[in-house]
Coordinates of C-alpha atoms and ligand atoms in Angstrom, one line a residue:
X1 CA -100.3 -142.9 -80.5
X2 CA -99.1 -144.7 -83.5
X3 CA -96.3 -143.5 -85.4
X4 CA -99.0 -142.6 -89.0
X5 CA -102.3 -142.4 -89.5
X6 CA -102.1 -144.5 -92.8
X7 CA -106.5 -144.6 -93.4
X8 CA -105.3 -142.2 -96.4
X9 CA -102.9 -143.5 -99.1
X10 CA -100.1 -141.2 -98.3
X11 CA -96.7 -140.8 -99.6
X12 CA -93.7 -138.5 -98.7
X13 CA -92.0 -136.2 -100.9
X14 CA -91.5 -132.7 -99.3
X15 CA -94.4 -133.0 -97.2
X16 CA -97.0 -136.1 -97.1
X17 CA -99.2 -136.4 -100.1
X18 CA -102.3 -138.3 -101.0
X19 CA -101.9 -140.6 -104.0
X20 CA -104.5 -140.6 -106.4
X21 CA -104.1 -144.1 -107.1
X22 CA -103.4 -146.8 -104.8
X23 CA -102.7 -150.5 -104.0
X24 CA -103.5 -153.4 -102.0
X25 CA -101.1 -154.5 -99.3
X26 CA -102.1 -158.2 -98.3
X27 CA -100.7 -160.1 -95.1
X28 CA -99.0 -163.0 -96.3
X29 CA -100.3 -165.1 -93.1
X30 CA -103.6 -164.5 -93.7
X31 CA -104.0 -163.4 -97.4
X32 CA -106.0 -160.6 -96.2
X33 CA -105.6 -156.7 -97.2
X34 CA -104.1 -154.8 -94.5
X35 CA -104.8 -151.7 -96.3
X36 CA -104.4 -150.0 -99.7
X37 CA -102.1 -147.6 -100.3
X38 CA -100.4 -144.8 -102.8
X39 CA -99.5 -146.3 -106.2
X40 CA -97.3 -143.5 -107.0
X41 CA -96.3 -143.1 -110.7
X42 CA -94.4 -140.8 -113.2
X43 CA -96.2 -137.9 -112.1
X44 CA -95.2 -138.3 -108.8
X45 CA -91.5 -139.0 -109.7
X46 CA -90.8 -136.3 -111.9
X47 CA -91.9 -134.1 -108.7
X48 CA -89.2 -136.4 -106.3
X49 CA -86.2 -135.6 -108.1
X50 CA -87.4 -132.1 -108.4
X51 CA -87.4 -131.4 -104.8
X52 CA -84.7 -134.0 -103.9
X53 CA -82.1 -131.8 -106.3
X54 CA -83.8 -128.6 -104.7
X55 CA -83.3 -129.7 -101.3
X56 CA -79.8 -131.6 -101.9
X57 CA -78.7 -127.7 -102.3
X58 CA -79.6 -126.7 -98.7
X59 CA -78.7 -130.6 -97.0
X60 CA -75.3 -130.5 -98.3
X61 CA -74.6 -127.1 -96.8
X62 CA -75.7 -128.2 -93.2
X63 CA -72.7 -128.7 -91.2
X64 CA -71.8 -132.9 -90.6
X65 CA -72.6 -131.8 -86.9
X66 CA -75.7 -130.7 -87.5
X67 CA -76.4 -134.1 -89.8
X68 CA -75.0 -135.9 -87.0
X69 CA -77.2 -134.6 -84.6
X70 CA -80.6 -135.4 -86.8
X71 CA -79.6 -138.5 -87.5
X72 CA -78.8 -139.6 -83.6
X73 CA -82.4 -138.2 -83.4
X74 CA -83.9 -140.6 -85.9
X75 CA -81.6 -143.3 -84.4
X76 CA -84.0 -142.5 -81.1
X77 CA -87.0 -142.6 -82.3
X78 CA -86.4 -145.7 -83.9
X79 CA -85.6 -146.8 -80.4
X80 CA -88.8 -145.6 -78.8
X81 CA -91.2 -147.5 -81.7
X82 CA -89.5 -150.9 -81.7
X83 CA -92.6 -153.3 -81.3
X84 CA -95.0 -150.8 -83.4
X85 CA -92.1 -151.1 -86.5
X86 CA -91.5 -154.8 -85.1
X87 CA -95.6 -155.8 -85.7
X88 CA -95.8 -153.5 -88.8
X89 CA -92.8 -155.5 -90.0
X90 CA -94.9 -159.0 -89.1
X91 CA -97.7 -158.2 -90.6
X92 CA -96.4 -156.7 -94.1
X93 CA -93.9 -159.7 -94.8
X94 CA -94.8 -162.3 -92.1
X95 CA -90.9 -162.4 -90.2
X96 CA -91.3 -163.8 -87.0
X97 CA -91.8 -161.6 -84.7
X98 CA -88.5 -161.8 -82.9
X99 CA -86.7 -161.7 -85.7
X100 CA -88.8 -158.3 -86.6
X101 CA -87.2 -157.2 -83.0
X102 CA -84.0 -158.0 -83.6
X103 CA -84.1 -156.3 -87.2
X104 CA -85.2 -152.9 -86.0
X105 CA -82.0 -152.9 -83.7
X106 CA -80.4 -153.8 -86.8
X107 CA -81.6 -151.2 -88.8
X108 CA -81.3 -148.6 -86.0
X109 CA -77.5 -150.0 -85.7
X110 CA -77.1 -148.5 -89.3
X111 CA -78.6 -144.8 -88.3
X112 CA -76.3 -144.8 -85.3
X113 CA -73.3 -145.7 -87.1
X114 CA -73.3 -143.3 -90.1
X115 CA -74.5 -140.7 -87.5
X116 CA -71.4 -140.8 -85.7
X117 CA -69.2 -141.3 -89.4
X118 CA -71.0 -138.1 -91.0
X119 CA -68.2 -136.8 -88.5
X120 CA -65.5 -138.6 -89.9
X121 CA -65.6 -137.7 -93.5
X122 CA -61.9 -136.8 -94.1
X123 CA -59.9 -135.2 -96.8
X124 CA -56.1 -135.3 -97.1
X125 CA -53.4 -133.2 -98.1
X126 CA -50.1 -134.5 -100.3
X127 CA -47.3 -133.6 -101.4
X128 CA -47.0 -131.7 -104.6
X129 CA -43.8 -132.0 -107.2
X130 CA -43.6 -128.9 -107.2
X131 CA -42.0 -126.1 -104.2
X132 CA -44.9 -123.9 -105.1
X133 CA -47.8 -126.4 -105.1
X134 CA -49.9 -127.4 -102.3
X135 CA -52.3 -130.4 -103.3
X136 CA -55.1 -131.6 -101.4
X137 CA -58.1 -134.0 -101.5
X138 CA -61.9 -133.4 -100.3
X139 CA -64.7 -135.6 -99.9
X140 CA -68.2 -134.1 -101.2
X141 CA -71.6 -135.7 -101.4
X142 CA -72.0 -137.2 -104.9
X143 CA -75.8 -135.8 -105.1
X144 CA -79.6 -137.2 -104.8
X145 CA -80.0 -140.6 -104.8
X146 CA -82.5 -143.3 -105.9
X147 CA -82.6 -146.1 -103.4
X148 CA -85.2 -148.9 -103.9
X149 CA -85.1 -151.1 -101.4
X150 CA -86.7 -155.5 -100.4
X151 CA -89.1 -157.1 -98.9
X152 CA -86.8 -159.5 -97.2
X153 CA -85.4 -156.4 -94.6
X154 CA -87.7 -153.7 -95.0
X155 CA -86.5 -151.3 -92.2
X156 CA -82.7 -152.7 -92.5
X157 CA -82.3 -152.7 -95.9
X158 CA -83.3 -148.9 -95.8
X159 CA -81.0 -147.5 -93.0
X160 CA -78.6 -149.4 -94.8
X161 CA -78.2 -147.0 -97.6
X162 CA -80.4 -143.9 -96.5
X163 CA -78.4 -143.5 -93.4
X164 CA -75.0 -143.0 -95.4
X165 CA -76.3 -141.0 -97.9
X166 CA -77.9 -138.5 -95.4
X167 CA -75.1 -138.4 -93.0
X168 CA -72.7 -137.7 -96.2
X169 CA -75.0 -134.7 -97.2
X170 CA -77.2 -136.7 -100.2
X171 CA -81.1 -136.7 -100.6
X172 CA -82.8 -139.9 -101.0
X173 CA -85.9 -140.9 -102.8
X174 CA -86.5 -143.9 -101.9
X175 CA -89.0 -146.9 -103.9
X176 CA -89.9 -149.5 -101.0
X177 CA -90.5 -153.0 -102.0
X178 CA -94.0 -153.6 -103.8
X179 CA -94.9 -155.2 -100.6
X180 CA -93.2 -153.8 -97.6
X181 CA -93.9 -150.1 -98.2
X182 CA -95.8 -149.5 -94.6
X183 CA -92.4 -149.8 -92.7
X184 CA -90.7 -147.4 -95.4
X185 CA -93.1 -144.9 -94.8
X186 CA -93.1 -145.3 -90.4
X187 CA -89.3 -144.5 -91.0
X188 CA -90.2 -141.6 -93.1
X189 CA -92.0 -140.2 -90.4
X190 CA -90.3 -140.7 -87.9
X191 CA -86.9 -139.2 -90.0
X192 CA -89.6 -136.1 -90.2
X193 CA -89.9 -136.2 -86.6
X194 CA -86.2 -136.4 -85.8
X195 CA -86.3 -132.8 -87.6
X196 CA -85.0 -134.3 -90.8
X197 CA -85.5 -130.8 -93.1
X198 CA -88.2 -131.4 -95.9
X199 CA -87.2 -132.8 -99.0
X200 CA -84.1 -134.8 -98.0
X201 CA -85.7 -137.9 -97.2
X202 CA -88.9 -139.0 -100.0
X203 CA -90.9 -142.6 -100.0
X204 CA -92.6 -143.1 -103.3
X205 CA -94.6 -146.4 -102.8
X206 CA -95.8 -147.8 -106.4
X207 CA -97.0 -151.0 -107.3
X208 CA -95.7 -151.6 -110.4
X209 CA -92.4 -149.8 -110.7
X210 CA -90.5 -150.4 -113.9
X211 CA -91.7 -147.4 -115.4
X212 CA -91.1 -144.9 -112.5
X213 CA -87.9 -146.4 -112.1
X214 CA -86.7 -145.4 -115.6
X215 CA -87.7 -142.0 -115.4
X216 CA -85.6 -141.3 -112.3
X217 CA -82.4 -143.2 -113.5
X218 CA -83.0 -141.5 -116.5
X219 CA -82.9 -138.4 -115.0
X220 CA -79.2 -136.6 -115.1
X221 CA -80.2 -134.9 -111.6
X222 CA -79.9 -138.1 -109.6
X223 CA -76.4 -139.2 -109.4
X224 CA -76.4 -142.3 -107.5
X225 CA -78.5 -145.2 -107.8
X226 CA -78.2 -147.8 -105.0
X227 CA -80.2 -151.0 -104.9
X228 CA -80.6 -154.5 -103.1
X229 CA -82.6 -157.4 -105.2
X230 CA -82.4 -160.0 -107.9
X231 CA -79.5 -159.8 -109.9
X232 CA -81.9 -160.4 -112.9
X233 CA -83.5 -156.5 -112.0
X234 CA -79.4 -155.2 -110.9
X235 CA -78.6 -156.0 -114.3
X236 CA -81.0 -153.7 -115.4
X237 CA -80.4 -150.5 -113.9
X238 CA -76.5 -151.1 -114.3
X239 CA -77.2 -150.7 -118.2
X240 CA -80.3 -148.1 -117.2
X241 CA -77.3 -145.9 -115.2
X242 CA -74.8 -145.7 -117.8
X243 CA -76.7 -143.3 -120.2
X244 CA -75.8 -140.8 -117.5
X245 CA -72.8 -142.4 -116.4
X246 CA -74.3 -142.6 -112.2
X247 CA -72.4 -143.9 -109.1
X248 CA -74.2 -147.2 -108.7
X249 CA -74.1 -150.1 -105.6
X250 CA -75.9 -153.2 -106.3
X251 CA -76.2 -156.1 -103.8
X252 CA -77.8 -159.0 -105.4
X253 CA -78.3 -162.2 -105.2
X254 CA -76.2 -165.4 -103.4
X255 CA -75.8 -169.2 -103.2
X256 CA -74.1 -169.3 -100.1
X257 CA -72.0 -172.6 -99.2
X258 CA -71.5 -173.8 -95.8
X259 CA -68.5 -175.9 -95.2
X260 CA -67.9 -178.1 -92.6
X261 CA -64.5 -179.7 -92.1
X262 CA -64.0 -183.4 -90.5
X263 CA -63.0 -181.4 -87.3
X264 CA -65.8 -179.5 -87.0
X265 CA -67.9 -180.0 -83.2
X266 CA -71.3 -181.2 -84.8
X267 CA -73.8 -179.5 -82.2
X268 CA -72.4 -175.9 -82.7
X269 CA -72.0 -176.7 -86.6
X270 CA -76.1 -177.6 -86.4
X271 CA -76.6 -174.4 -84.7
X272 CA -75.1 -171.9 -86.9
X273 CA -75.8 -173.6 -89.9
X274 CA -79.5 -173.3 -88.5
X275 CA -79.5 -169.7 -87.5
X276 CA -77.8 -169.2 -91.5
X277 CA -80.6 -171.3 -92.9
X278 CA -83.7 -170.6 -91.2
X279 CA -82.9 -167.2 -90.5
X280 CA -86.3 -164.9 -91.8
X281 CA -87.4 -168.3 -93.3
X282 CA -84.6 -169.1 -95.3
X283 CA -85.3 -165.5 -97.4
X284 CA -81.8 -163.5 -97.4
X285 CA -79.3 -163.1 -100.0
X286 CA -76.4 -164.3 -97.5
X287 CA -78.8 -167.6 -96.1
X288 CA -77.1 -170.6 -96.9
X289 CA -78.0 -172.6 -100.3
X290 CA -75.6 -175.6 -99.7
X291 CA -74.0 -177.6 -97.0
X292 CA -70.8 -178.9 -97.9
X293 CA -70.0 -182.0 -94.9
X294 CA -67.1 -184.0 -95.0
X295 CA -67.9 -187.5 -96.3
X296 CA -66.4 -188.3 -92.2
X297 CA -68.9 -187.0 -90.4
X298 CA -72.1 -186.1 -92.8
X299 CA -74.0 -189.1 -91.5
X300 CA -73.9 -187.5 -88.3
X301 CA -74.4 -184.4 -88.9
X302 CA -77.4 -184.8 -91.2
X303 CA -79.5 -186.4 -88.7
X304 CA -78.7 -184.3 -85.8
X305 CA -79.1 -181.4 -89.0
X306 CA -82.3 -182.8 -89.2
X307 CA -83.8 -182.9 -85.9
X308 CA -83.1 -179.3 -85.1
X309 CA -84.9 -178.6 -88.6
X310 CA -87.8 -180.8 -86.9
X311 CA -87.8 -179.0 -83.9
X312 CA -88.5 -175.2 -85.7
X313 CA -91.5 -174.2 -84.7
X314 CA -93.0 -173.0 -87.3
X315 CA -96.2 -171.0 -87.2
X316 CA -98.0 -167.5 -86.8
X317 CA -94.9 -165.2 -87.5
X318 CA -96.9 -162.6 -85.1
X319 CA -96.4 -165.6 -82.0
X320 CA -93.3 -165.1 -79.8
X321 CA -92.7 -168.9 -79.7
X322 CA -92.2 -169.0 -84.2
X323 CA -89.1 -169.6 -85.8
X324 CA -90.9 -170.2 -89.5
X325 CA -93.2 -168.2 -91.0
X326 CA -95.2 -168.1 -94.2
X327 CA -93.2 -167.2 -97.8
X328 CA -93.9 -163.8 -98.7
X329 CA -96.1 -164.6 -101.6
X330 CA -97.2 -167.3 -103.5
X331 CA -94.2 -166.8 -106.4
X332 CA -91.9 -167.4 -103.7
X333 CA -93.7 -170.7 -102.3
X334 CA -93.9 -171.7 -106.2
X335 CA -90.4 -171.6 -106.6
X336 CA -89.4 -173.3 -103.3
X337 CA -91.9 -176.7 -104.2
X338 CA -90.4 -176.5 -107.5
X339 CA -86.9 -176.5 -106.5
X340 CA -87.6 -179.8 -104.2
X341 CA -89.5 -181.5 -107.0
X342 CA -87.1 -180.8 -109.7
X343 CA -84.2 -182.2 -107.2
X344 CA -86.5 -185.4 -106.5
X345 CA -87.1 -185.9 -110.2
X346 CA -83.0 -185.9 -110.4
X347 CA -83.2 -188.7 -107.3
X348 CA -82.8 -186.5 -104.5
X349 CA -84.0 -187.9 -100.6
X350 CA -86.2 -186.0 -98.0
X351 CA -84.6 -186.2 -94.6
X352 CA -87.5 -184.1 -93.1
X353 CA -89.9 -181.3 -94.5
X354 CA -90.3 -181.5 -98.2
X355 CA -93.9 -180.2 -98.6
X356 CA -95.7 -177.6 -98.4
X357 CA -98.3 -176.8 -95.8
X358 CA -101.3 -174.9 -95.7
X359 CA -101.6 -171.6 -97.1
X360 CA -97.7 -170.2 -97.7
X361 CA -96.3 -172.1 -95.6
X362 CA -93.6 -174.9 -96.6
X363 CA -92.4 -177.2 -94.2
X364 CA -88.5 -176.7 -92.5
X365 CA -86.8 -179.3 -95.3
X366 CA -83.5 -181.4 -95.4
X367 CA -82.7 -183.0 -98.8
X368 CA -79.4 -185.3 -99.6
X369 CA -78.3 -187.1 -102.3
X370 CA -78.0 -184.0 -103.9
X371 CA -76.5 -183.3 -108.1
X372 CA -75.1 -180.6 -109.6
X373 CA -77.7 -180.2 -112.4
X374 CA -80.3 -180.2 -109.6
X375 CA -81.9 -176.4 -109.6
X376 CA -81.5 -175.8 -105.9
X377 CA -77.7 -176.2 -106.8
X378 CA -78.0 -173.4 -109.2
X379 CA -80.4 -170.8 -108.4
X380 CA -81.1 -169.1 -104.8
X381 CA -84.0 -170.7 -103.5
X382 CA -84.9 -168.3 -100.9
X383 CA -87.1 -170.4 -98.8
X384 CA -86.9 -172.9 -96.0
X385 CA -84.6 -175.9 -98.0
X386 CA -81.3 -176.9 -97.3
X387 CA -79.3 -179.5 -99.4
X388 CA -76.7 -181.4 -98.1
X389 CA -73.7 -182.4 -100.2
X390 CA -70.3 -184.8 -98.7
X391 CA -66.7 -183.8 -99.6
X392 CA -63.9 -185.6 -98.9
X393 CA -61.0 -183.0 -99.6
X394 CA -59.8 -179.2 -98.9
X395 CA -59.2 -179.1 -102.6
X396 CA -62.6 -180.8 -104.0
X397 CA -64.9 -178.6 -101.4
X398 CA -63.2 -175.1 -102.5
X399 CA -63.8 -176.3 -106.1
X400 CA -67.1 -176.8 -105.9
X401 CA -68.2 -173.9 -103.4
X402 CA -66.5 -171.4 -105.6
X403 CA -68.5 -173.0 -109.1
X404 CA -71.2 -170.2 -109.0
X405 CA -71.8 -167.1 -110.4
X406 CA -72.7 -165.4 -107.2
X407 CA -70.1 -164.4 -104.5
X408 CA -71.8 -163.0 -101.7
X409 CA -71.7 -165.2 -98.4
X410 CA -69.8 -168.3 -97.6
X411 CA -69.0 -170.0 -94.4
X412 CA -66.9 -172.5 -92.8
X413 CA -66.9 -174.5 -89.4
X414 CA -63.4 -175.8 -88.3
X415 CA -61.5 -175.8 -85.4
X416 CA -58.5 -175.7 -87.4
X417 CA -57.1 -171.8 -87.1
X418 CA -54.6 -172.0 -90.2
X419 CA -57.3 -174.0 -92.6
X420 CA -60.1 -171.0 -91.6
X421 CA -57.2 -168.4 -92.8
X422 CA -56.5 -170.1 -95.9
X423 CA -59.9 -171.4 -96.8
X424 CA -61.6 -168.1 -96.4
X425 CA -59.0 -165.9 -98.0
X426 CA -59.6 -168.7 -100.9
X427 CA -63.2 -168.3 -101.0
X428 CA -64.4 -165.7 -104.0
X429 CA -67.1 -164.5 -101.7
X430 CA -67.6 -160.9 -100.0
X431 CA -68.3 -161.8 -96.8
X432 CA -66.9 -164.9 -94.5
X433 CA -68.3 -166.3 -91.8
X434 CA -66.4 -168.7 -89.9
X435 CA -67.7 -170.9 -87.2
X436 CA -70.5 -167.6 -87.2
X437 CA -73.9 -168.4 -89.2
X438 CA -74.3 -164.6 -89.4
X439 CA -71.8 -162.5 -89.4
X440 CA -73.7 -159.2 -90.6
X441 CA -73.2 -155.9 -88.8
X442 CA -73.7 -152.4 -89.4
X443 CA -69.9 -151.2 -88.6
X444 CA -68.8 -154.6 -91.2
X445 CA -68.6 -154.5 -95.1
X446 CA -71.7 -156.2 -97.0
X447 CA -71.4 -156.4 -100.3
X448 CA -70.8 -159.8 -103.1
X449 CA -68.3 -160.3 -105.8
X450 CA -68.8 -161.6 -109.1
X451 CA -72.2 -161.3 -109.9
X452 CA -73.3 -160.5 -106.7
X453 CA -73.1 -157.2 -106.4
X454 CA -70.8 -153.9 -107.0
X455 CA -69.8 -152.1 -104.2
X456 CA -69.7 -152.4 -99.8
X457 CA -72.6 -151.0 -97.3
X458 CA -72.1 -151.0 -93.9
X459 CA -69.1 -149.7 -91.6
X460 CA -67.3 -147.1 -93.0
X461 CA -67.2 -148.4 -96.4
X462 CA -71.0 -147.9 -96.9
X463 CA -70.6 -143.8 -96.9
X464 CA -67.9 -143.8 -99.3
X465 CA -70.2 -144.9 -102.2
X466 CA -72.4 -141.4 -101.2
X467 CA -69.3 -139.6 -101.5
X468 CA -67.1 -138.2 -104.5
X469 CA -63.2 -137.4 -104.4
X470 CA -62.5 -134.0 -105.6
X471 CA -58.8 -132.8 -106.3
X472 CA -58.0 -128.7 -105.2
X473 CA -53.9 -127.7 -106.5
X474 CA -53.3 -124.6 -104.8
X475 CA -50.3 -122.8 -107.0
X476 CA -49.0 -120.4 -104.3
X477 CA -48.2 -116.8 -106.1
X478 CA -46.1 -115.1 -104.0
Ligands
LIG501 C1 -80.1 -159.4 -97.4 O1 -80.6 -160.4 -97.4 O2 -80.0 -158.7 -98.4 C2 -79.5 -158.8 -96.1 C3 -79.1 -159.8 -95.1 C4 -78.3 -159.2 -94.0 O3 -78.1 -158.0 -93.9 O4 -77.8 -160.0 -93.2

């Protein structure tokens, strides 16, 4: 049986609801509608934070046992409808298929994490100045959050942040991505399932929501706001938050540099820059945007680079055999052809790839010869494309891979244990990987600095951002 009946457009609030108004949801493979579904609106919001607010009253006061145990139960049934989320995951967004796999382990990774650290949600005592005094700290649950959520990871992306808030005793109304809002709603379900109480848990699909959005962050009853996307949109609800001074997480955007030192063995190099390139079709904020080779060995590398780009198979995301799908939409596929264009106008070379192919589809692509003032050296091109660049010093390389705005991923290959120390404790980025092409995890910190983002999800960082510190002096009387 599959996990929804979706022939209706339904959303979730404290029960499913049929929208009066709804969307089309189109396969990016084919261009065809998959089905239409709830355009939810300001109506619909001002009832979310209603209930989420109503409900955070009774959550919070559920032991972290019993929180625990509801999430292990989700964690579960996430288990038992891998390939139905997998497929759903395809067809929505067009990840391969095994990739699909492998991110609904992921996002179940998150669910079974925070269900063990509801658990684990500690306070401390200290010592007071004075003999009468007793001072202690306690952790509480900062209140209901608004979680909007990509298309890039739509099942990850929402564990990710509705799995710490839950466990630390939040609500969550949740806005899926404009196109992924099928797998938001199949976790929805199956969060009901797991016996997740009504209320605590709300998917509010909408097409257009700029204006939705507003009205919950303007609201002074949600008290968190926690968002993955373009920094362009972070910017946005940082200023939107601060009228009512909310808890806020943004993880944004990236332009991730891979370095590879002169000692580097080539074939593994190829292969985890690969996996970091290629991974979901080059669409993640921590994908690498620039390969950094040392002017030693970047002959070689490019061209074995380049035949393992030529060997990607790239194809129907729903095939076992694909590495490369289609872009997401045709914005996306716009901006990768311009990116190459602009960098061949500025005298850029094709290695392989360079064009796109039929429908959204753009070809696996290597480009050298590459310029600062080249647009692929500036913005995230989130898409199949991979400049190379050749260094010739320690110094020069950090130099460059640090001259961005964004700080979110940056990684090294080296066999040299002392240069991976200081290099990545020199690197002004969030998250390292070195001689590893992807290093994310649910027990690790993901997060950016600069402008890539405030705050950490993941590990047992990613529940402090649901929680608030409170202070309690005890002044002893007798
Ligand atoms: C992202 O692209 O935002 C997430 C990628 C990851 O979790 O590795």
């Amino acid at each position: 049986m599959p996990i929804l009946d979706l022939s209706k457009p339904l959303y979730f609030t404290d029960d499913w609801e049929i929208a009066e108004k709804t969307y089309a949801i189109n396969n990016p493979t084919t261009g065809k509608t998959i089905l239409n579904i709830a355009d939810c609106g300001v109506k619909e919001a001002k009832r979310a934070v209603k209930i989420a607010d109503e409900s955070f009253l009774l959550w919070r006061q559920k032991t972290a046992f019993e929180r625990s145990k509801i999430l292990m139960n989700w964690y579960e049934l996430i288990l038992e409808h891998v390939e139905e989320l997998a497929q759903t995951m395809t067809l929505e967004m067009a990840k391969p298929i095994r990739e699909s796999r492998g991110e609904v382990a992921y996002a179940a990774g998150f669910v079974n994490w925070y269900a063990e650290e509801a658990k684990r949600v500690y306070g401390e005592t200290f010592p007071s100045h004075m003999a009468n005094k007793r001072a202690m700290m306690i952790k509480q649950p900062v209140g209901p959050v608004f979680a909007i959520t990509p298309w890039n990871f739509p099942l990850a992306m929402l564990t990710r942040k509705a799995a710490p808030a839950l466990a630390a005793g939040c609500t969550v109304i949740l806005k899926p991505a404009e196109q992924t809002p099928i797998s938001a709603l199949l976790l929805a379900k199956l969060w009901q399932d797991a016996g997740g109480p009504s209320g605590t848990l709300q998917v509010l699909p909408c097409e257009k929501p700029a204006e939705l959005s507003e009205l919950i962050i303007a609201d002074p009853r949600i008290r968190k706001i926690t968002f993955t996307g373009s920094t362009k949109v972070g910017k946005l609800l940082y200023k939107q938050s601060a009228e009512t001074v909310k808890k806020i997480s943004l993880e944004l955007g990236g332009h991730a540099p891979f370095i590879i030192f002169e000692d580097a063995d080539i074939e593994l190099a190829v292969k985890e820059v690969v996996a970091s390139k290629f991974r979901n079709s080059g669409q993640t904020c921590v994908c690498t945007n620039r390969i950094y080779t040392h002017s030693s060995i970047v002959s070689e590398f490019a061209r074995a680079y380049a035949k393992s780009a030529q060997n990607l198979v790239v194809g129907d995301p729903a095939d076992d055999t694909t590495d490369i799908g289609p872009l997401v939409n045709q914005a996306s596929l716009q901006k990768v052809s311009s990116h190459v264009d602009d960098a061949l106008s500025k005298g850029a070379r094709i290695i392989t790839g360079g064009k796109a192919l039929h429908g959204l589809f753009y070809a696996p692509t290597v480009i050298t010869d590459i310029k600062d003032n080249m647009l692929i050296m500036q913005e995230e091109s989130f898409g199949p494309i991979a400049p190379i660049i050749s260094f010739d010093s320690e110094e020069e390389v950090l130099k460059m891979a640090n001259n961005t705005e964004y700080g979110l991923a940056a990684y090294i290959y080296t066999n040299n244990l002392s240069r991976a120390y200081k290099v990545a404790e020199a690197l002004e980025y969030g998250i390292i990987g070195v001689n590893d092409g992807v290093p994310s995890a649910p027990y690790a910190p993901f997060g950016g600095l600069k402008q890539s983002g405030l705050g950490r999800e993941g590990g047992k960082w990613g529940i402090e951002e649901f929680l608030e510190t409170k202070y309690i002096s005890v002044s002893l009387t007798q």
